[in-house]
Tab-separated table of C-alpha atoms in Angstrom:
chain	number	residue	atom	x	y	z
A	156	UNK	CA	21.179	6.719	-6.062
A	157	UNK	CA	18.180	7.958	-8.039
A	158	UNK	CA	17.386	9.019	-11.596
A	159	UNK	CA	16.622	12.779	-11.769
A	160	UNK	CA	14.465	12.304	-14.875
A	161	UNK	CA	11.991	10.317	-12.791
A	162	UNK	CA	11.479	13.295	-10.483
A	163	UNK	CA	10.456	16.943	-10.680
A	164	UNK	CA	11.700	19.954	-8.782
A	165	UNK	CA	9.837	20.767	-5.585
A	166	UNK	CA	8.480	24.310	-5.683
A	167	UNK	CA	8.140	25.601	-2.122
A	168	UNK	CA	4.495	26.206	-1.248
A	169	UNK	CA	3.002	26.754	2.208
A	170	UNK	CA	0.771	24.043	3.593
A	171	UNK	CA	-2.881	24.890	2.975
A	172	UNK	CA	-5.367	22.643	4.755
A	173	UNK	CA	-8.319	24.250	2.983
A	174	UNK	CA	-6.749	23.456	-0.388
A	175	UNK	CA	-6.201	19.857	0.679
A	176	UNK	CA	-9.811	19.487	1.799
A	177	UNK	CA	-11.037	21.069	-1.416
A	178	UNK	CA	-8.950	18.663	-3.501
A	179	UNK	CA	-10.328	15.659	-1.619
A	180	UNK	CA	-13.867	16.821	-2.404
A	181	UNK	CA	-12.989	17.470	-6.055
A	182	UNK	CA	-11.464	13.990	-6.449
A	183	UNK	CA	-14.438	12.242	-4.852
A	184	UNK	CA	-17.049	14.323	-6.708
A	185	UNK	CA	-15.383	13.618	-10.044
A	186	UNK	CA	-15.214	9.878	-9.302
A	187	UNK	CA	-18.880	9.694	-8.321
A	188	UNK	CA	-19.909	11.625	-11.429
A	189	UNK	CA	-18.007	9.191	-13.673
A	190	UNK	CA	-19.214	6.002	-11.994
A	191	UNK	CA	-21.239	3.522	-14.067
A	192	UNK	CA	-22.874	0.651	-12.117
A	193	UNK	CA	-22.308	-1.736	-15.035
A	194	UNK	CA	-18.961	-0.585	-16.458
A	195	UNK	CA	-17.531	0.932	-13.249
A	196	UNK	CA	-14.818	3.420	-14.292
A	197	UNK	CA	-12.729	4.018	-17.433
A	198	UNK	CA	-9.073	3.021	-17.271
A	199	UNK	CA	-6.329	5.601	-17.186
A	200	UNK	CA	-3.712	5.772	-19.971
A	201	UNK	CA	-0.935	5.365	-17.393
A	202	UNK	CA	-2.294	2.138	-15.891
A	203	UNK	CA	-0.150	-0.322	-17.846
A	204	UNK	CA	-2.771	-1.081	-20.471
A	205	UNK	CA	-5.476	-2.039	-17.971
A	206	UNK	CA	-8.915	-2.337	-19.607
A	207	UNK	CA	-11.885	-0.148	-18.797
A	208	UNK	CA	-13.996	-1.521	-16.000
A	209	UNK	CA	-11.260	-3.150	-13.920
A	210	UNK	CA	-12.791	-4.396	-10.690
A	211	UNK	CA	-9.836	-5.158	-8.390
A	212	UNK	CA	-8.534	-3.371	-5.307
A	213	UNK	CA	-5.284	-2.174	-6.878
A	214	UNK	CA	-6.410	-0.049	-9.823
A	215	UNK	CA	-10.018	-1.175	-10.199
A	216	UNK	CA	-13.485	-0.433	-8.939
A	217	UNK	CA	-13.136	-2.193	-5.571
A	218	UNK	CA	-10.303	0.121	-4.568
A	219	UNK	CA	-12.095	3.229	-5.800
A	220	UNK	CA	-15.302	2.288	-3.980
A	221	UNK	CA	-13.368	1.518	-0.796
A	222	UNK	CA	-11.625	4.906	-0.879
A	223	UNK	CA	-14.845	6.862	-1.436
A	224	UNK	CA	-16.576	4.972	1.360
A	225	UNK	CA	-13.590	5.386	3.684
A	226	UNK	CA	-13.347	9.130	3.082
A	227	UNK	CA	-17.066	9.442	3.762
A	228	UNK	CA	-16.783	7.440	6.978
A	229	UNK	CA	-14.004	9.784	8.068
A	230	UNK	CA	-16.149	12.852	7.363
A	231	UNK	CA	-13.903	14.038	4.534
A	232	UNK	CA	-16.324	13.642	1.608
A	233	UNK	CA	-20.033	13.853	0.881
A	234	UNK	CA	-22.226	12.709	-2.007
A	235	UNK	CA	-24.563	9.719	-2.073
A	236	UNK	CA	-24.096	6.652	-4.264
A	237	UNK	CA	-25.440	3.168	-3.544
A	238	UNK	CA	-22.263	1.166	-4.052
A	239	UNK	CA	-23.626	-1.778	-2.052
A	240	UNK	CA	-26.052	-2.584	-4.864
A	241	UNK	CA	-23.200	-3.251	-7.316
A	242	UNK	CA	-21.368	-5.705	-5.026
A	243	UNK	CA	-22.733	-8.906	-6.642
A	244	UNK	CA	-21.786	-7.623	-10.111
A	245	UNK	CA	-18.360	-6.554	-8.837
A	246	UNK	CA	-17.652	-9.985	-7.344
A	247	UNK	CA	-18.797	-11.793	-10.476
A	248	UNK	CA	-16.700	-9.633	-12.797
A	249	UNK	CA	-13.625	-10.061	-10.640
A	250	UNK	CA	-14.025	-13.843	-10.523
A	251	UNK	CA	-14.089	-13.963	-14.305
A	252	UNK	CA	-11.076	-11.714	-14.881
A	253	UNK	CA	-8.956	-13.223	-12.079
A	254	UNK	CA	-9.497	-16.719	-13.474
A	255	UNK	CA	-7.512	-15.651	-16.533
A	256	UNK	CA	-4.655	-14.089	-14.548
A	257	UNK	CA	-1.265	-15.479	-13.539
A	258	UNK	CA	-2.316	-16.949	-10.159
A	259	UNK	CA	-5.965	-18.048	-10.427
A	260	UNK	CA	-5.779	-20.461	-7.475
A	261	UNK	CA	-4.435	-17.942	-4.977
A	262	UNK	CA	-6.340	-15.741	-2.614
A	263	UNK	CA	-5.088	-12.329	-3.771
A	264	UNK	CA	-5.565	-9.132	-1.784
A	265	UNK	CA	-4.880	-6.588	-4.514
A	266	UNK	CA	-6.162	-8.359	-7.626
A	267	UNK	CA	-8.413	-11.224	-6.543
A	268	UNK	CA	-11.565	-11.922	-4.611
A	269	UNK	CA	-9.945	-11.351	-1.206
A	270	UNK	CA	-9.795	-7.598	-1.755
A	271	UNK	CA	-13.137	-7.378	-3.523
A	272	UNK	CA	-14.932	-9.356	-0.804
A	273	UNK	CA	-13.304	-7.278	1.928
A	274	UNK	CA	-14.917	-4.252	0.286
A	275	UNK	CA	-18.196	-6.171	0.148
A	276	UNK	CA	-17.882	-6.917	3.879
A	277	UNK	CA	-17.401	-3.234	4.549
A	278	UNK	CA	-20.456	-2.242	2.492
A	279	UNK	CA	-22.839	-5.150	3.094
A	280	UNK	CA	-21.470	-7.521	5.741
A	281	UNK	CA	-22.862	-11.017	6.145
A	282	UNK	CA	-21.887	-14.234	7.910
A	283	UNK	CA	-21.916	-16.116	4.608
A	284	UNK	CA	-19.476	-13.663	3.042
A	285	UNK	CA	-17.184	-13.879	6.074
A	286	UNK	CA	-17.173	-17.673	5.747
A	287	UNK	CA	-16.270	-17.416	2.058
A	288	UNK	CA	-13.352	-15.156	2.915
A	289	UNK	CA	-12.173	-17.507	5.636
A	290	UNK	CA	-12.065	-20.391	3.169
A	291	UNK	CA	-10.205	-18.330	0.568
A	292	UNK	CA	-7.618	-17.184	3.110
A	293	UNK	CA	-6.937	-20.777	4.165
A	294	UNK	CA	-6.136	-21.829	0.590
A	295	UNK	CA	-2.889	-19.855	0.527
A	296	UNK	CA	-1.286	-21.904	3.301
A	297	UNK	CA	-0.796	-24.796	0.866
A	298	UNK	CA	0.296	-22.687	-2.138
A	299	UNK	CA	3.576	-20.894	-2.979
A	300	UNK	CA	3.959	-17.886	-0.684
A	301	UNK	CA	4.338	-15.199	-3.398
A	302	UNK	CA	3.967	-11.683	-1.920
A	303	UNK	CA	1.567	-9.004	-0.702
A	304	UNK	CA	-0.048	-8.338	-4.083
A	305	UNK	CA	-0.862	-11.913	-5.063
A	306	UNK	CA	-0.214	-14.261	-2.160
A	307	UNK	CA	0.133	-15.111	1.505
A	308	UNK	CA	1.185	-11.751	3.012
A	309	UNK	CA	-1.965	-10.272	1.481
A	310	UNK	CA	-4.194	-12.908	3.054
A	311	UNK	CA	-2.463	-12.346	6.392
A	312	UNK	CA	-3.507	-8.701	6.155
A	313	UNK	CA	-7.019	-9.837	5.264
A	314	UNK	CA	-7.138	-11.793	8.541
A	315	UNK	CA	-6.188	-8.669	10.486
A	316	UNK	CA	-8.828	-6.588	8.693
A	317	UNK	CA	-11.553	-9.212	9.119
A	318	UNK	CA	-10.827	-9.560	12.827
A	319	UNK	CA	-11.213	-5.794	13.177
A	320	UNK	CA	-14.461	-5.741	11.177
A	321	UNK	CA	-16.129	-8.784	12.734
A	322	UNK	CA	-14.611	-9.059	16.198
A	323	UNK	CA	-14.171	-12.789	15.593
A	324	UNK	CA	-11.199	-14.582	17.131
A	325	UNK	CA	-11.105	-17.278	14.429
A	326	UNK	CA	-8.992	-15.096	12.116
A	327	UNK	CA	-5.973	-15.519	14.388
A	328	UNK	CA	-5.594	-19.194	13.520
A	329	UNK	CA	-4.955	-18.865	9.756
A	330	UNK	CA	-2.875	-15.746	10.369
A	331	UNK	CA	-0.595	-17.537	12.834
A	332	UNK	CA	-0.224	-20.553	10.557
A	333	UNK	CA	0.746	-18.362	7.613
A	334	UNK	CA	3.093	-16.250	9.738
A	335	UNK	CA	4.878	-19.388	10.933
A	336	UNK	CA	5.312	-20.595	7.370
A	337	UNK	CA	6.471	-17.162	6.209
A	338	UNK	CA	9.132	-16.931	8.913
A	339	UNK	CA	10.218	-20.491	8.207
A	340	UNK	CA	10.885	-19.610	4.578
A	341	UNK	CA	13.594	-17.044	5.389
A	342	UNK	CA	17.083	-17.666	4.007
A	343	UNK	CA	20.261	-16.430	5.678
A	344	UNK	CA	22.272	-14.471	3.094
A	345	UNK	CA	25.297	-12.190	2.984
A	346	UNK	CA	22.873	-9.249	3.166
A	347	UNK	CA	20.941	-10.639	6.112
A	348	UNK	CA	17.824	-12.837	6.396
A	349	UNK	CA	15.790	-12.542	3.180
A	350	UNK	CA	13.078	-14.276	1.196
A	351	UNK	CA	13.505	-15.739	-2.262
A	352	UNK	CA	10.254	-14.604	-3.852
A	353	UNK	CA	9.020	-16.350	-6.973
A	354	UNK	CA	6.622	-13.932	-8.605
A	355	UNK	CA	6.272	-13.487	-12.372
A	356	UNK	CA	8.770	-16.281	-12.986
A	357	UNK	CA	12.254	-16.732	-11.499
A	358	UNK	CA	12.705	-16.468	-7.729
A	359	UNK	CA	14.489	-13.254	-6.757
A	360	UNK	CA	15.184	-11.372	-3.558
A	361	UNK	CA	12.656	-8.581	-4.001
A	362	UNK	CA	12.729	-5.910	-1.294
A	363	UNK	CA	9.820	-3.477	-1.676
A	364	UNK	CA	6.368	-3.488	-0.034
A	365	UNK	CA	4.350	-4.678	-3.023
A	366	UNK	CA	6.450	-7.610	-4.224
A	367	UNK	CA	9.111	-8.176	-1.610
A	368	UNK	CA	10.672	-8.223	1.838
A	369	UNK	CA	8.981	-5.053	3.115
A	370	UNK	CA	5.541	-6.381	2.195
A	371	UNK	CA	6.230	-9.588	4.111
A	372	UNK	CA	7.283	-7.497	7.099
A	373	UNK	CA	4.123	-5.377	6.857
A	374	UNK	CA	2.009	-8.516	7.206
A	375	UNK	CA	4.010	-9.650	10.235
A	376	UNK	CA	3.954	-6.234	11.920
A	377	UNK	CA	0.207	-5.723	11.407
A	378	UNK	CA	-0.560	-8.923	13.308
A	379	UNK	CA	2.061	-8.238	15.975
A	380	UNK	CA	-0.144	-8.943	18.982
A	381	UNK	CA	-1.031	-12.387	17.607
A	382	UNK	CA	2.614	-13.506	17.598
A	383	UNK	CA	4.576	-14.931	20.510
A	384	UNK	CA	7.601	-13.228	22.059
A	385	UNK	CA	10.111	-15.409	20.199
A	386	UNK	CA	8.506	-14.580	16.852
A	387	UNK	CA	8.445	-10.885	17.670
A	388	UNK	CA	12.129	-10.955	18.585
A	389	UNK	CA	12.905	-12.842	15.371
A	390	UNK	CA	11.029	-10.313	13.239
A	391	UNK	CA	12.828	-7.402	14.871
A	392	UNK	CA	16.205	-9.035	14.285
A	393	UNK	CA	15.359	-9.872	10.667
A	394	UNK	CA	14.122	-6.365	9.903
A	395	UNK	CA	17.124	-4.608	11.369
A	396	UNK	CA	19.787	-6.867	9.843
A	397	UNK	CA	18.191	-7.002	6.399
A	398	UNK	CA	17.574	-3.253	6.225
A	399	UNK	CA	21.236	-2.614	7.078
A	400	UNK	CA	22.570	-5.391	4.853
A	401	UNK	CA	20.723	-4.288	1.715
A	402	UNK	CA	21.099	-0.507	2.113
A	403	UNK	CA	23.021	1.538	-0.437
A	404	UNK	CA	24.408	4.555	1.367
A	405	UNK	CA	25.528	7.875	-0.062
A	406	UNK	CA	25.884	11.569	0.699
A	407	UNK	CA	22.168	12.183	0.110
A	408	UNK	CA	20.980	9.361	2.329
A	409	UNK	CA	20.180	5.700	1.726
A	410	UNK	CA	18.311	3.737	-0.908
A	411	UNK	CA	17.398	0.095	-1.468
A	412	UNK	CA	17.241	-1.766	-4.793
A	413	UNK	CA	14.043	-3.341	-6.055
A	414	UNK	CA	15.920	-6.663	-6.147
A	415	UNK	CA	19.091	-7.509	-4.224
A	416	UNK	CA	22.058	-7.264	-6.575
A	417	UNK	CA	20.356	-4.824	-8.929
A	418	UNK	CA	21.274	-1.142	-9.084
A	419	UNK	CA	19.292	0.976	-6.601
A	420	UNK	CA	17.852	3.809	-8.677
A	421	UNK	CA	14.104	3.838	-7.974
A	422	UNK	CA	12.753	6.087	-5.240
A	423	UNK	CA	9.058	5.285	-4.933
A	424	UNK	CA	6.768	3.388	-2.589
A	425	UNK	CA	6.733	0.106	-4.507
A	426	UNK	CA	10.515	0.001	-5.022
A	427	UNK	CA	13.133	1.985	-3.145
A	428	UNK	CA	13.613	4.026	0.001
A	429	UNK	CA	10.088	5.434	0.515
A	430	UNK	CA	8.440	2.032	0.683
A	431	UNK	CA	11.147	0.562	2.892
A	432	UNK	CA	10.812	3.463	5.327
A	433	UNK	CA	7.002	3.507	5.301
A	434	UNK	CA	6.792	-0.249	5.850
A	435	UNK	CA	9.455	-0.666	8.516
A	436	UNK	CA	8.860	2.528	10.497
A	437	UNK	CA	6.015	0.679	12.230
A	438	UNK	CA	8.354	-1.953	13.707
A	439	UNK	CA	7.952	-1.810	17.505
A	440	UNK	CA	11.660	-2.442	18.212
A	441	UNK	CA	14.104	0.442	18.053
A	442	UNK	CA	17.852	0.936	17.756
A	443	UNK	CA	19.994	3.953	16.846
A	444	UNK	CA	21.284	2.271	13.673
A	445	UNK	CA	17.842	1.181	12.516
A	446	UNK	CA	16.237	4.564	13.103
A	447	UNK	CA	19.248	6.204	11.469
A	448	UNK	CA	18.748	4.127	8.337
A	449	UNK	CA	15.049	5.010	8.231
A	450	UNK	CA	15.988	8.671	8.528
A	451	UNK	CA	18.582	8.291	5.758
A	452	UNK	CA	15.987	6.712	3.465
A	453	UNK	CA	13.589	9.571	4.105
A	454	UNK	CA	16.366	12.102	3.444
A	455	UNK	CA	17.025	10.559	0.031
A	456	UNK	CA	13.279	10.636	-0.704
A	457	UNK	CA	13.247	14.343	0.101
A	458	UNK	CA	16.327	15.128	-1.995
A	459	UNK	CA	14.955	13.179	-4.973
A	460	UNK	CA	11.788	15.281	-4.928
A	461	UNK	CA	8.251	14.585	-6.168
A	462	UNK	CA	7.842	11.844	-8.746
A	463	UNK	CA	7.174	12.717	-12.367
A	464	UNK	CA	4.607	9.900	-12.601
A	465	UNK	CA	2.097	11.981	-10.657
A	466	UNK	CA	0.368	12.066	-7.307
A	467	UNK	CA	-0.504	8.381	-6.809
A	468	UNK	CA	0.541	6.031	-4.003
A	469	UNK	CA	2.309	3.094	-5.637
A	470	UNK	CA	4.816	5.014	-7.731
A	471	UNK	CA	3.887	8.645	-7.225
A	472	UNK	CA	4.423	11.629	-4.948
A	473	UNK	CA	1.681	10.695	-2.477
A	474	UNK	CA	3.164	7.286	-1.786
A	475	UNK	CA	6.588	8.794	-1.176
A	476	UNK	CA	5.059	11.205	1.290
A	477	UNK	CA	3.974	8.327	3.514
A	478	UNK	CA	7.640	7.764	4.358
A	479	UNK	CA	7.689	11.209	5.963
A	480	UNK	CA	4.380	10.722	7.788
A	481	UNK	CA	5.461	7.374	9.191
A	482	UNK	CA	8.818	8.745	10.316
A	483	UNK	CA	7.112	11.718	11.945
A	484	UNK	CA	4.999	9.318	13.986
A	485	UNK	CA	7.989	7.160	14.915
A	486	UNK	CA	10.473	9.899	15.807
A	487	UNK	CA	8.207	12.810	16.726
A	488	UNK	CA	10.279	15.247	14.644
A	489	UNK	CA	8.199	18.042	13.095
A	490	UNK	CA	10.375	18.292	9.968
A	491	UNK	CA	8.909	15.065	8.611
A	492	UNK	CA	5.330	16.303	8.854
A	493	UNK	CA	6.399	19.529	7.156
A	494	UNK	CA	7.996	17.547	4.336
A	495	UNK	CA	4.953	15.283	3.977
A	496	UNK	CA	2.776	18.355	3.584
A	497	UNK	CA	5.198	19.929	1.097
A	498	UNK	CA	4.896	16.826	-1.055
A	499	UNK	CA	1.118	16.995	-0.633
A	500	UNK	CA	0.962	20.544	-2.001
A	501	UNK	CA	3.137	19.584	-4.969
A	502	UNK	CA	1.001	16.521	-5.639
A	503	UNK	CA	-2.213	18.566	-5.541
A	504	UNK	CA	-0.873	20.545	-8.489
A	505	UNK	CA	0.100	17.336	-10.276
A	506	UNK	CA	-3.341	15.855	-9.742
A	507	UNK	CA	-5.112	18.993	-10.918
A	508	UNK	CA	-2.969	19.333	-14.027
A	509	UNK	CA	-3.550	15.714	-15.072
A	510	UNK	CA	-7.288	15.993	-14.461
A	511	UNK	CA	-7.390	19.166	-16.565
A	512	UNK	CA	-5.481	17.559	-19.438
A	513	UNK	CA	-7.721	14.488	-19.631
A	514	UNK	CA	-10.872	16.250	-18.468
A	515	UNK	CA	-11.346	13.498	-15.916
A	516	UNK	CA	-9.553	11.877	-13.027
A	517	UNK	CA	-7.664	8.646	-12.476
A	518	UNK	CA	-10.097	6.351	-10.699
A	519	UNK	CA	-7.928	3.994	-8.718
A	520	UNK	CA	-6.776	3.452	-5.147
A	521	UNK	CA	-3.129	2.465	-5.459
A	522	UNK	CA	-2.362	4.166	-8.768
A	523	UNK	CA	-4.860	7.016	-8.929
A	524	UNK	CA	-6.436	10.094	-7.421
A	525	UNK	CA	-8.503	8.361	-4.758
A	526	UNK	CA	-5.518	6.900	-2.952
A	527	UNK	CA	-3.923	10.336	-3.075
A	528	UNK	CA	-7.060	11.801	-1.494
A	529	UNK	CA	-6.544	9.438	1.452
A	530	UNK	CA	-2.945	10.663	1.717
A	531	UNK	CA	-4.186	14.254	1.853
A	532	UNK	CA	-6.508	13.332	4.710
A	533	UNK	CA	-3.612	11.721	6.567
A	534	UNK	CA	-1.532	14.875	6.064
A	535	UNK	CA	-4.346	16.962	7.533
A	536	UNK	CA	-4.603	14.698	10.569
A	537	UNK	CA	-0.881	13.913	10.817
A	538	UNK	CA	-1.862	10.263	11.271
A	539	UNK	CA	-0.617	7.851	8.564
A	540	UNK	CA	-2.803	4.867	7.713
A	541	UNK	CA	-1.755	3.525	4.335
A	542	UNK	CA	-4.885	2.373	2.482
A	543	UNK	CA	-5.700	-1.368	2.537
A	544	UNK	CA	-2.437	-2.040	4.404
A	545	UNK	CA	-2.924	-0.207	7.697
A	546	UNK	CA	-6.675	0.299	7.488
A	547	UNK	CA	-9.691	-1.158	5.757
């Protein structure tokens, strides 16, 4: 159900809030010290060959800037840097690089101007910028749906975030239109209602939060109050049947494959049990079977242990820990907060060791130290808000 070589043994270590706060400060201080207003941040060797100076929300400057600003707003970090002054340069650089990517016409949350301009709205809001975002969101209604990273589910989240930031009701209209299209694209299968998701080529039934089913459900759950009762009932039915129909059960718990029909062996946020649990634990509807499956997915995540890839969110120990935090909030069982904090202590050591080896940090939100710093804050507060998904 998982590959032991992808994980490391969990060494028991008591929760230490002071250590967590200290690590947050160390991560932020290092990032600020390394920031260059022209070149942003250097890439990390583990970031799939990404160039220095990436500007996107996923592993680029927009995500790093958002995390530093967010941690400051929450009173968890200090240090002064005028990030607002680099916004025009950030937007221009992103426009150039995204134009050469796989989906240049799409409004993309994690790699395109949607995410970058959301950060700009947070730092230097303006009516003109809000209008630009509104137009970019609308584009995706007429394009292939794709997934949270590149396509429509990401722009649905952008609508939710913009409504929260601006207080404007107009964001409900494009959200509702995209939600209706998303629900209409479901296919009834032997494993339950699923989406055929064409990303990076052939259409496949992806399941995880970044590329698949769980990411679609995140977008629908985050705009819950904008949906009618029939849509809400449909979403609850889809989530419960698909989670049960695609689960791979075993003695250690339950896991889910990255793609339906493929062996389930990954246990990380982007693919596997942790992401499925973290995404679907926010579903308002409840049932004993559904909650039991969420618990089984979290049990497998615990048995698998911290990830060898490090402390990051997308495919690291911090991201897996969000499954425990979300389940703690849903079920109210203290064991899940204890396990989230155990993973946090292990990931602190991972983060420190990597920073010592390279003599610098990993300056990214989804794949680096800054996203992990947000996870540490959520462990301190026992209140999970996954970055850029639950909060902006």
